Short mmCIF file of C-alpha atoms in Angstrom, two decimals:
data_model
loop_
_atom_site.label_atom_id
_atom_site.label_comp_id
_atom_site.label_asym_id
_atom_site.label_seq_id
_atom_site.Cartn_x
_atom_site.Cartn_y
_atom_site.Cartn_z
CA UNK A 1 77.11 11.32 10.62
CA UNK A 2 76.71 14.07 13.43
CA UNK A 3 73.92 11.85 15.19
CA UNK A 4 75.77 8.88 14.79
CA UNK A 5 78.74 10.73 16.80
CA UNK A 6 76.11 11.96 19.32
CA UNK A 7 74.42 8.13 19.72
CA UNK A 8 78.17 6.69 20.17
CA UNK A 9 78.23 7.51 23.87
CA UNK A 10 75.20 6.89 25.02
CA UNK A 11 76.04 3.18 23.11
CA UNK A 12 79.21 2.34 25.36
CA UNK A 13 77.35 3.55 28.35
CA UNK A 14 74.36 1.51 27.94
CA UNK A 15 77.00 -1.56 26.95
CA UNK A 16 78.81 -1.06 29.99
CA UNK A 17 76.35 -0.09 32.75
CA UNK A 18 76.29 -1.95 35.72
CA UNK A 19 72.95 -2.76 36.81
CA UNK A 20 71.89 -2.61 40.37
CA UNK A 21 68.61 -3.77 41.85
CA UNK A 22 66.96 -1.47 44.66
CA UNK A 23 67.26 -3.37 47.84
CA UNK A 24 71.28 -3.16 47.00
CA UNK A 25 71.35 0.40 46.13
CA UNK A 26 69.12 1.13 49.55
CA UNK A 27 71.97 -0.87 51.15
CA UNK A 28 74.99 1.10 49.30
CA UNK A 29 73.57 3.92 50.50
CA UNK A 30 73.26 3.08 53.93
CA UNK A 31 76.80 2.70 53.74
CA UNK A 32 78.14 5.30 51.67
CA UNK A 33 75.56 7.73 52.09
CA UNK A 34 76.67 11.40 53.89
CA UNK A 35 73.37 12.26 55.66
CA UNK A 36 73.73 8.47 57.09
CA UNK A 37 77.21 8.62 58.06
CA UNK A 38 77.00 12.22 59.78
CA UNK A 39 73.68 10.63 61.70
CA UNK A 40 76.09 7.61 63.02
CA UNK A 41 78.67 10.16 64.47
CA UNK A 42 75.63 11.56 65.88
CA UNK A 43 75.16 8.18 67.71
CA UNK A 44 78.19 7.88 68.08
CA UNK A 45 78.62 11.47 70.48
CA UNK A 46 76.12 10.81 72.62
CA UNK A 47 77.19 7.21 73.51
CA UNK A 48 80.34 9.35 74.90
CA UNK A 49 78.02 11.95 76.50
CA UNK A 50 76.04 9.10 77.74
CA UNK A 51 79.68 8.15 79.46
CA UNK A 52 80.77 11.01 80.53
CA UNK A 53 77.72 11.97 82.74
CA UNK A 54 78.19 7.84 84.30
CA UNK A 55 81.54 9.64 85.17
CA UNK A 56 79.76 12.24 87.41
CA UNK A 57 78.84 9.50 89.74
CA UNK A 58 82.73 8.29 90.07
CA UNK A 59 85.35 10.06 92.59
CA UNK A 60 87.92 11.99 90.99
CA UNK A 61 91.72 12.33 91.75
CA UNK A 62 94.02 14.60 91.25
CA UNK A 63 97.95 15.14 91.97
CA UNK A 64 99.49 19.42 92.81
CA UNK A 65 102.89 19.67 92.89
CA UNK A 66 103.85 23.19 93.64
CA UNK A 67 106.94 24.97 93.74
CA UNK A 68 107.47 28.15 95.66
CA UNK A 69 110.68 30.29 95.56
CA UNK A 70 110.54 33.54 98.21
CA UNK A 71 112.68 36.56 97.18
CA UNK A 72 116.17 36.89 98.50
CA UNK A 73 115.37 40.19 100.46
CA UNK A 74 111.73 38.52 102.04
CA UNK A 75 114.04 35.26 103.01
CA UNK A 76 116.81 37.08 104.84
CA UNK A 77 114.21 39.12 106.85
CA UNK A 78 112.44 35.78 107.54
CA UNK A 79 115.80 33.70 108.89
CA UNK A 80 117.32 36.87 110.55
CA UNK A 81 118.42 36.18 113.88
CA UNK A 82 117.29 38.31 116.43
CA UNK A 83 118.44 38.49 120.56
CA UNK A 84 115.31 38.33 123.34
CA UNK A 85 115.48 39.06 126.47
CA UNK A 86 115.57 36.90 128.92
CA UNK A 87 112.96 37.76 131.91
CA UNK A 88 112.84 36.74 135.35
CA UNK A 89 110.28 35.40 137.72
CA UNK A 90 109.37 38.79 138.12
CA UNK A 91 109.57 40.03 135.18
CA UNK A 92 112.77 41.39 135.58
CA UNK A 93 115.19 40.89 132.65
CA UNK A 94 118.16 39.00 133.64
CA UNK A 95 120.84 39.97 131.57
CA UNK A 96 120.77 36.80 129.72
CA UNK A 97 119.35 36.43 125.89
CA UNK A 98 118.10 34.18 123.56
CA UNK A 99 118.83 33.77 120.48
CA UNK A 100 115.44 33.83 117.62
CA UNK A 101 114.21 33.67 114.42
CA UNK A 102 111.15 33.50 112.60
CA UNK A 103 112.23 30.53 110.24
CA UNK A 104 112.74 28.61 113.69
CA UNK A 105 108.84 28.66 114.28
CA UNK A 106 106.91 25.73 112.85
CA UNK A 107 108.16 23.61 110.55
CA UNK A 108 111.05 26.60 109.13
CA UNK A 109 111.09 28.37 106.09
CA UNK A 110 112.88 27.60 102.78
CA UNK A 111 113.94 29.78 100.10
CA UNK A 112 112.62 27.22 97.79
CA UNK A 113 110.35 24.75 99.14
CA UNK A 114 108.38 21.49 97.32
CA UNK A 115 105.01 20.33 98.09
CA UNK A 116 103.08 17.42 96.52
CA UNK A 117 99.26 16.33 97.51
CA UNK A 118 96.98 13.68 96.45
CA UNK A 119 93.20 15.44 96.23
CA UNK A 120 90.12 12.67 96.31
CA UNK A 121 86.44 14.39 95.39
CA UNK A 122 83.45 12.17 95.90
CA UNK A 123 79.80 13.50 95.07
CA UNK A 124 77.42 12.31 97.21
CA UNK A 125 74.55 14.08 96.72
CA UNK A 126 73.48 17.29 94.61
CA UNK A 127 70.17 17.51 94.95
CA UNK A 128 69.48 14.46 91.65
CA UNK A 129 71.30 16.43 89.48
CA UNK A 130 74.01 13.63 88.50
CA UNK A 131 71.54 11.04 88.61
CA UNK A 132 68.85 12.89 86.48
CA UNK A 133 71.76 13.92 84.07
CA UNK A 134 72.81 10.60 83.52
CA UNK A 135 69.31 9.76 83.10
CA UNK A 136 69.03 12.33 80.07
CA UNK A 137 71.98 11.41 78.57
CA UNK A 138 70.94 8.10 78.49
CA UNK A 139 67.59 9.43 76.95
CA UNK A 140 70.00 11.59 74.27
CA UNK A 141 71.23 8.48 73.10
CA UNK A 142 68.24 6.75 72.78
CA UNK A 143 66.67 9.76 70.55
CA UNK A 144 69.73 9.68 69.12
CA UNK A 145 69.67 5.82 67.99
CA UNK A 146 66.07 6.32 66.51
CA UNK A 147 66.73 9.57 64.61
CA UNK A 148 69.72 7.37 63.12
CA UNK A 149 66.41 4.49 62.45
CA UNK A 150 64.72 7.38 61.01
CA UNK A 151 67.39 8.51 58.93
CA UNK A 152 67.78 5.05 57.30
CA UNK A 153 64.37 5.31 56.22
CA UNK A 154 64.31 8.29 55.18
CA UNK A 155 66.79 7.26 52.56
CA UNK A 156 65.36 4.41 51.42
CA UNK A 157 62.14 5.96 51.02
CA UNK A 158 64.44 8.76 48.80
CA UNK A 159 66.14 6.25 47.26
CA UNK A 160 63.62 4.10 46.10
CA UNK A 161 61.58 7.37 45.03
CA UNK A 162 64.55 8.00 42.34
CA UNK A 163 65.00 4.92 41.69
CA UNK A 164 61.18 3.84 40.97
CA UNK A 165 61.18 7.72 39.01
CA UNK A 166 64.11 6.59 36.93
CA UNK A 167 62.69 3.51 35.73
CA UNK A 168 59.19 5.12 35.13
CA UNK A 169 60.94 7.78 33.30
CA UNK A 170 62.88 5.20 30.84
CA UNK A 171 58.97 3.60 29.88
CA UNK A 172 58.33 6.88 29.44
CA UNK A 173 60.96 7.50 27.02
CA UNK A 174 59.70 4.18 25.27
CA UNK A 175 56.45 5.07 24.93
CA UNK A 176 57.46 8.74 23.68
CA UNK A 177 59.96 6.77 20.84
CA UNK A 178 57.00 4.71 19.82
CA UNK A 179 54.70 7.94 19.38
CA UNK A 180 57.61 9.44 17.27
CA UNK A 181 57.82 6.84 15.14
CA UNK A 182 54.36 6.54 14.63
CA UNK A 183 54.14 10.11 13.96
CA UNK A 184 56.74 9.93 11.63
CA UNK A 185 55.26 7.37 9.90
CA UNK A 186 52.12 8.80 9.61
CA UNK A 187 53.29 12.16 8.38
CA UNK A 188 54.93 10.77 5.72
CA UNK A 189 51.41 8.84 4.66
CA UNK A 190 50.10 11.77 4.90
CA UNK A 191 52.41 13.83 2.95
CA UNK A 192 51.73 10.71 -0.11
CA UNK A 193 48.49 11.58 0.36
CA UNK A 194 48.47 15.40 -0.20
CA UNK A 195 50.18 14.74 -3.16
CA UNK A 196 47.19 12.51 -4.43
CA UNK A 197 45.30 14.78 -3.40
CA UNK A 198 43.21 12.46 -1.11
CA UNK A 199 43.72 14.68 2.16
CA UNK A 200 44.29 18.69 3.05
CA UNK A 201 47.07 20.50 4.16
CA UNK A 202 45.89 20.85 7.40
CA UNK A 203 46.30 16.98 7.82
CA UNK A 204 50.30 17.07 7.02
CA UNK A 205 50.64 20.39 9.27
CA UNK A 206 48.79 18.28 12.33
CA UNK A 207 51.14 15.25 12.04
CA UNK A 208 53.78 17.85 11.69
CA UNK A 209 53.14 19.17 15.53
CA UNK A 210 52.30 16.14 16.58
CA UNK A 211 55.88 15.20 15.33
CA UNK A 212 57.62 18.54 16.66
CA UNK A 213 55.48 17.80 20.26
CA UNK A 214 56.93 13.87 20.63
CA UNK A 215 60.40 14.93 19.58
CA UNK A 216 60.29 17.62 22.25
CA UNK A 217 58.65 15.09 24.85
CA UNK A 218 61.47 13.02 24.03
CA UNK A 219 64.21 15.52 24.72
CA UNK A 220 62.20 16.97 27.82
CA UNK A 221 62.64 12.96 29.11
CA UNK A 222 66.11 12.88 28.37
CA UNK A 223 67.09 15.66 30.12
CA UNK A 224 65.44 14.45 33.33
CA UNK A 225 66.95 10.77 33.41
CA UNK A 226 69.67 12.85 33.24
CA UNK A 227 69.31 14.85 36.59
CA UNK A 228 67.44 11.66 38.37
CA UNK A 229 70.53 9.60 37.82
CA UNK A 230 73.29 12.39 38.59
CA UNK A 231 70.68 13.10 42.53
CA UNK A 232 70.64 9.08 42.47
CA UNK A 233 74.70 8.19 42.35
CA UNK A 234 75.25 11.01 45.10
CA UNK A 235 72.39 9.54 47.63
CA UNK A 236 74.52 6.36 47.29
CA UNK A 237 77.25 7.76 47.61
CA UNK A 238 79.05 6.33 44.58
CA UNK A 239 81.07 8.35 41.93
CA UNK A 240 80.98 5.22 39.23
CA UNK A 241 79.57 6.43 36.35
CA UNK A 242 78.67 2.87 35.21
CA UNK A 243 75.90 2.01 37.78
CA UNK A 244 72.56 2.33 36.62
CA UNK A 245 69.09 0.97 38.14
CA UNK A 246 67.85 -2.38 37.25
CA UNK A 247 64.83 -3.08 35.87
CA UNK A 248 62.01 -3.73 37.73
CA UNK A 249 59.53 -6.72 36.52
CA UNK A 250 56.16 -4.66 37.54
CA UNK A 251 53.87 -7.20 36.41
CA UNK A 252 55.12 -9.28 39.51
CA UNK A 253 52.89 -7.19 41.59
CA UNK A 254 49.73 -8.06 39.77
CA UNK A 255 48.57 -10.92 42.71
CA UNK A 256 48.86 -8.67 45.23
CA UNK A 257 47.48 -5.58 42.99
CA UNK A 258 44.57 -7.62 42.30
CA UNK A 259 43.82 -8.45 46.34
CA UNK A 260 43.86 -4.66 47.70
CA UNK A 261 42.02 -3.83 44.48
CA UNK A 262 39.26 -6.45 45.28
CA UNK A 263 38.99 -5.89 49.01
CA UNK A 264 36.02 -4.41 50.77
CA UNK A 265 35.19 -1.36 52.78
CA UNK A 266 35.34 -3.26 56.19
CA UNK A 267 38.37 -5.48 55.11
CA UNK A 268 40.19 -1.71 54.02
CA UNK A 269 39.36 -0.67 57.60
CA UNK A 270 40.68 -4.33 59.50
CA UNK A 271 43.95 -3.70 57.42
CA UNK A 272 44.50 -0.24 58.25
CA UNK A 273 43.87 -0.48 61.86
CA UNK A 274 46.44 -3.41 61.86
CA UNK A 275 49.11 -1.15 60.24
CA UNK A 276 48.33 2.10 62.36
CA UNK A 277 48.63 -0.07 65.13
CA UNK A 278 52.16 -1.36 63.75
CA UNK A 279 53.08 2.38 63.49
CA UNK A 280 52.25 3.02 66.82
CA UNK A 281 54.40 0.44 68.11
CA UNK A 282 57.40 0.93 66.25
CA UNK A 283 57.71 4.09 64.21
CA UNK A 284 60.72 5.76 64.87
CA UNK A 285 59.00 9.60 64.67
CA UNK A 286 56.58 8.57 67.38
CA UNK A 287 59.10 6.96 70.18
CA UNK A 288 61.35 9.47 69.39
CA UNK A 289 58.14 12.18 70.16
CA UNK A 290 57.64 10.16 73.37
CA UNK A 291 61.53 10.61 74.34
CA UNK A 292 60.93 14.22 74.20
CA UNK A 293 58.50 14.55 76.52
CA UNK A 294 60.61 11.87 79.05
CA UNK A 295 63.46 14.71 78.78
CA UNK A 296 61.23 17.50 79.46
CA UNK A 297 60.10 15.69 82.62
CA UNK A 298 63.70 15.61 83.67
CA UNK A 299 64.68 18.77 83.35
CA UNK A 300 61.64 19.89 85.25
CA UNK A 301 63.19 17.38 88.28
CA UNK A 302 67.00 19.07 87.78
CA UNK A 303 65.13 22.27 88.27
CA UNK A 304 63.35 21.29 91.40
CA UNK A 305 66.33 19.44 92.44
CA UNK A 306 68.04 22.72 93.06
CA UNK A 307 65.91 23.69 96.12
CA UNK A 308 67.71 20.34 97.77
CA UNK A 309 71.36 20.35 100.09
CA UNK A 310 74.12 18.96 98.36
CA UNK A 311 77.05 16.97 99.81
CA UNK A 312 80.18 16.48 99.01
CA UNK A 313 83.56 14.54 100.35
CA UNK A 314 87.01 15.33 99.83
CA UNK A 315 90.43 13.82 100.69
CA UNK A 316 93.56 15.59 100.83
CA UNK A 317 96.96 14.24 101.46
CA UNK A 318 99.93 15.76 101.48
CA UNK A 319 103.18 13.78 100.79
CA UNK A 320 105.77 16.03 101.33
CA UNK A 321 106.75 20.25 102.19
CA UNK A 322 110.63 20.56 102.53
CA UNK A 323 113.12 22.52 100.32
CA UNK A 324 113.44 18.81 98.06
CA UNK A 325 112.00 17.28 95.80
CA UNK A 326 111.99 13.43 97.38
CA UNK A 327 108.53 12.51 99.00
CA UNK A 328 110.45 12.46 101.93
CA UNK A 329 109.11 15.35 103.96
CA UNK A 330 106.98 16.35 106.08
CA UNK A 331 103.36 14.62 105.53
CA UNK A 332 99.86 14.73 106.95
CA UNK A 333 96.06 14.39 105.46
CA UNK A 334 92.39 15.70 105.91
CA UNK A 335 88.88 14.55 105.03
CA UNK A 336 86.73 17.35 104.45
CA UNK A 337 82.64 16.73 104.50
CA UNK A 338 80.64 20.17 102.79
CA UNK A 339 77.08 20.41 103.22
CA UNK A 340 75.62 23.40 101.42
CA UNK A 341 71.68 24.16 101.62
CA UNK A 342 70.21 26.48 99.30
CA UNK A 343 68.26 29.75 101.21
CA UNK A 344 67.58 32.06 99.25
CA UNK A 345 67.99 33.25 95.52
CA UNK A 346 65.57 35.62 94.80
CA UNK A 347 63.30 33.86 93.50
CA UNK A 348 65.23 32.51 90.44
CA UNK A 349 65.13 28.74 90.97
CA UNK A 350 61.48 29.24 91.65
CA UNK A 351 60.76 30.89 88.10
CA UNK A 352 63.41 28.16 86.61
CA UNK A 353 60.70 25.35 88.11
CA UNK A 354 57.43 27.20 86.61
CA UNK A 355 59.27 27.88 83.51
CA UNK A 356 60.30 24.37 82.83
CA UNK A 357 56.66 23.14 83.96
CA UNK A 358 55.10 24.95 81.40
CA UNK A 359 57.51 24.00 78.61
CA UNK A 360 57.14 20.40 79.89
CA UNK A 361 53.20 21.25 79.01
CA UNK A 362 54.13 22.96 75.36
CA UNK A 363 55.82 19.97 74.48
CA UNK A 364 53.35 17.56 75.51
CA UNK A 365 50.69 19.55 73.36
CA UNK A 366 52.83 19.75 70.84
CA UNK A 367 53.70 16.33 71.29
CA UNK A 368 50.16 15.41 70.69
CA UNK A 369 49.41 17.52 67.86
CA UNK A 370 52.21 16.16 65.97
CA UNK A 371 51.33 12.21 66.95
CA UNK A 372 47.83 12.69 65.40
CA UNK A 373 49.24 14.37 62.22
CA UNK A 374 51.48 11.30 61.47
CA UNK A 375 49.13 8.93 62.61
CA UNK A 376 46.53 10.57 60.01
CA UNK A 377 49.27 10.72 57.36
CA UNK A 378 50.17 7.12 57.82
CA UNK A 379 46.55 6.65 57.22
CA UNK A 380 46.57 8.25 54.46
CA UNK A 381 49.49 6.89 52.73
CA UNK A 382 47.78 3.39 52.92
CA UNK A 383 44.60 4.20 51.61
CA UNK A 384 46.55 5.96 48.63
CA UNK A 385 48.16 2.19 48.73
CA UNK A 386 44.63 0.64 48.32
CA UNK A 387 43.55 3.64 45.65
CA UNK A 388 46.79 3.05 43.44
CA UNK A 389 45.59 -0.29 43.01
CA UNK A 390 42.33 0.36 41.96
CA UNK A 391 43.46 2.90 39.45
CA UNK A 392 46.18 0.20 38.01
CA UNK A 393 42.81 -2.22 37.65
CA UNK A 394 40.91 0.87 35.65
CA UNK A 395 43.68 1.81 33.79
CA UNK A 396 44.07 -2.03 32.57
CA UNK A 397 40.40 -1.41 31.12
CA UNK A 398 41.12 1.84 29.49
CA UNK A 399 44.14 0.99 27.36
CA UNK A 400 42.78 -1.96 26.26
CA UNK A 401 39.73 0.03 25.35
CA UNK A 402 42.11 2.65 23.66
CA UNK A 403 44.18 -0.08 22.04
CA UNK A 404 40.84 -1.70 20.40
CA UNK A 405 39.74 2.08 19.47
CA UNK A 406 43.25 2.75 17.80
CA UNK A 407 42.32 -0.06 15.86
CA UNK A 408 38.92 0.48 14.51
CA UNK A 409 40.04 4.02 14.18
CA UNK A 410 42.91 3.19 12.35
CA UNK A 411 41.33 0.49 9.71
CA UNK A 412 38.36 3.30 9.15
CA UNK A 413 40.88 6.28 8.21
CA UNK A 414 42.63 3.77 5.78
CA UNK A 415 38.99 3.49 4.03
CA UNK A 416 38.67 7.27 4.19
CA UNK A 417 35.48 7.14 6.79
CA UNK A 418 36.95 9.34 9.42
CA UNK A 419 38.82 12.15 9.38
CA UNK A 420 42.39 12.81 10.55
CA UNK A 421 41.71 14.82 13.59
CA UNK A 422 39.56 11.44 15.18
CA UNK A 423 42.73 9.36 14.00
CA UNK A 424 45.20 11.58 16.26
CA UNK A 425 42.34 11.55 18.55
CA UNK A 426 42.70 7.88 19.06
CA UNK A 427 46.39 8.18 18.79
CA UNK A 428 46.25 10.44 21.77
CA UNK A 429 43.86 8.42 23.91
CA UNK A 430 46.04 5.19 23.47
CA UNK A 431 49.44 6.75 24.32
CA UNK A 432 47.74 8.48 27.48
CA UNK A 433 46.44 5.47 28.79
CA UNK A 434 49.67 3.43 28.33
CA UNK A 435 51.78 6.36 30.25
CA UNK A 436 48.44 6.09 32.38
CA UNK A 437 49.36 2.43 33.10
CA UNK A 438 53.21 2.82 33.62
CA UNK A 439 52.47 5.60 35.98
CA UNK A 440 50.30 3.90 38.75
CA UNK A 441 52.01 0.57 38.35
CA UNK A 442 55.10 2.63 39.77
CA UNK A 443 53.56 5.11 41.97
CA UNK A 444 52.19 2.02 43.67
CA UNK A 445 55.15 0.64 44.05
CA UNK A 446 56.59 3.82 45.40
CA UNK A 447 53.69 3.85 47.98
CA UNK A 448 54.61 0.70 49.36
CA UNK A 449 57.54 1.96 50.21
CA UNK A 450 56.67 5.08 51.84
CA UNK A 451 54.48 2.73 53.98
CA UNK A 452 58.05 0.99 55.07
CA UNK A 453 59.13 4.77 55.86
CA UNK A 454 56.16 4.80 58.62
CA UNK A 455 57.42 1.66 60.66
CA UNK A 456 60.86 0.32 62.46
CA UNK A 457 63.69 -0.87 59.66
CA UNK A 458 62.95 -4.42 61.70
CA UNK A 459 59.42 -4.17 60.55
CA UNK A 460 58.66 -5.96 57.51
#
């Protein structure tokens, strides 16, 4: 009763599970996916950097208004009325006088006065600096784009790893529930047996851990469909508990199993050159390795930019001064061109040009050691293509070997001419090959798409 309580669960879950094949679940998680989504804001802030440094090359404009209020003890002193002297041709005063005060000089002073001005800044030149740093922000949003191409690879190549270990896991668990049963069965021949007389102990206690060891397996394969499924649903994204991977028809590789398998050593080498050539082209990792050095270059020229003059414009016009606030005072303008040449500094833009050169030169070296590393594990991953294959073809052979020496085996120990040991013997060997089998049809599979993981999403 307990196990039927237990089994009543994983019933309604199987009944109502939504299948969903891989290409769609690559695509949900595309969509839904976190790592995706926080690589398109990515994009997404350096389109607006990108902007924002094609603003550098545009004027700017900006309105003051100020307001000044003097002190009542600084205003009286300034509009105080004072009497001069009036002097004659010979310097002689006359006995006349004039009345003055300081507020009656220019344009007079208010206790509260209002002035407004229109400021216009235009860049001309700063030694490349606004050109070059649109230039790298351009450049950031290209490596930007293709870490977001990389990203989407990334996770189908993780998705279809789960998914592709999910499935191989549930053949597993097949193959494990056919060993039990067979164990079980066998145990309890073998326990008929003893009691005849016709075998030893020792051949119930073997079927016994043989038993114990598949119900264990069992368990241990359980457990880890388990944590596959619960790391699948969050890479897509998706918190319905219903969706479950589709199967996979695995035989509808076999044509194309049985081509790599067959081809030769020169035809191996034609098709790998044609696909590291394909990488080279369009992998994401590699252009993304080639923007780096492109923005090393240009910081080197900002750097030597700075030993360059720099000019500037800027436009001032000043609608009103008065004690109101009306734009009807007193107004006037000026256009002011500033031209400033570097001299001298030390020595510090110098050291900021040598220092950049020689990062510019670390990153190309680096540059290069990582290109031939992913060019060599591209390689790789497409002769482990061509090797999966081959092992699929062998392990064909050997479980149909196994399969014919369960047999004979079999019909042998039910005459009494071998022992028990070579029966679990051949037991073993046929359940090894079939898990065998199931493995490398899915870890080819899987390699295909790790190939897909070495070229553009556009690249088929």
């Amino acid at each position: 009763m307990r196990k039927l309580i237990l089994l009543i669960p994983f019933l309604i879950s199987t009944l109502y599970a939504k299948p969903i094949n891989l290409e769609d679940s690559i695509e949900m998680a595309l969509q839904k996916n976190k790592e995706m989504q926080a690589e398109e804001y990515n994009l997404k802030s350096a389109s607006w950097s990108k902007y924002n440094a094609f603003a550098n090359f545009l004027p700017r404009v900006t309105f003051n208004s100020t307001i000044v209020r003097i002190d009542n003890e600084t205003y009286d002193q300034a509009t105080e009325m004072y009497q001069l002297q009036v002097l004659g041709p010979t310097g002689i005063p006359t006995g006349d006088f004039i009345p003055f005060s300081a507020s009656a000089m220019g344009s007079g002073i208010y206790q509260t006065s209002y002035t407004n001005k229109l400021t216009i800044q235009q860049p001309i030149f700063n030694g490349g600096k606004v050109i070059l740093g649109y230039q790298l922000a351009a450049l950031s949003k290209n490596q930007a784009q293709l870490a977001l191409e990389n990203k989407e690879l990334d996770i189908a190549y993780t998705i279809a790893s789960t998914y592709l270990n999910y499935l191989k896991l549930e053949e597993i668990q097949k193959l494990t529930g056919k060993s039990l049963a067979s164990s079980s069965s066998h145990l309890k021949k073998a326990k008929a047996k003893f009691e005849t007389g016709t075998v030893t102990k020792s051949d119930v206690l073997q079927w016994q851990l043989k038993l114990n060891n598949d119900k264990t397996s069992n368990f241990e394969v359980e457990n880890n469909l388990n944590e596959i499924k619960s790391y699948w649903k969050n890479l897509l994204g998706s918190v319905e508990d219903e969706l479950s991977p589709a199967k996979i028809e695995i035989e509808s590789y076999n044509d194309e199993i049985e081509v790599y398998a067959g081809m030769t050593e020169e035809q191996i080498t034609q098709e790998k050159q044609m696909f590291l050539q394909k990488v080279k082209t369009t992998s994401p990792a590699l252009n993304s390795i080639d923007l780096v050095n492109k923005m090393m270059k240009k910081k080197l020229g900002l750097e030597q930019g700075s030993f360059l003059p720099s000019v500037n414009l800027q436009f001032d016009y000043q609608l009103e001064s008065d004690d109101k606030l009306n734009f009807s005072g007193e107004d006037n303008w000026n256009l002011v061109a500033a031209v400033s040449v570097p001299l001298f500094s030390s020595g510090s833009r110098y050291s900021k040009v040598k220092q950049a050169k020689y990062d510019l030169m670390k990153t190309r070296k680096q540059s290069e050691y990582t290109r031939e590393n992913y060019l060599i594990a591209a390689a790789n991953v497409f002769t482990r293509m061509i090797t999966k294959a081959k092992l699929i073809m062998d392990n064909k052979t050997a479980l149909e070997l196994a399969k014919e020496n369960q047999k004979v085996i079999n019909n042998l120990y039910e005459q009494g001419m071998v022992t028990n040991s070579e029966l679990l013997d051949a037991e073993t060997m046929k359940f090894s090959s079939e898990l065998n089998l199931i493995s490398s049809y899915y870890d080819y599979i899987l390699t295909k798409y790790e190939i897909k993981k070495y070229m553009s999403s556009m690249e088929e």
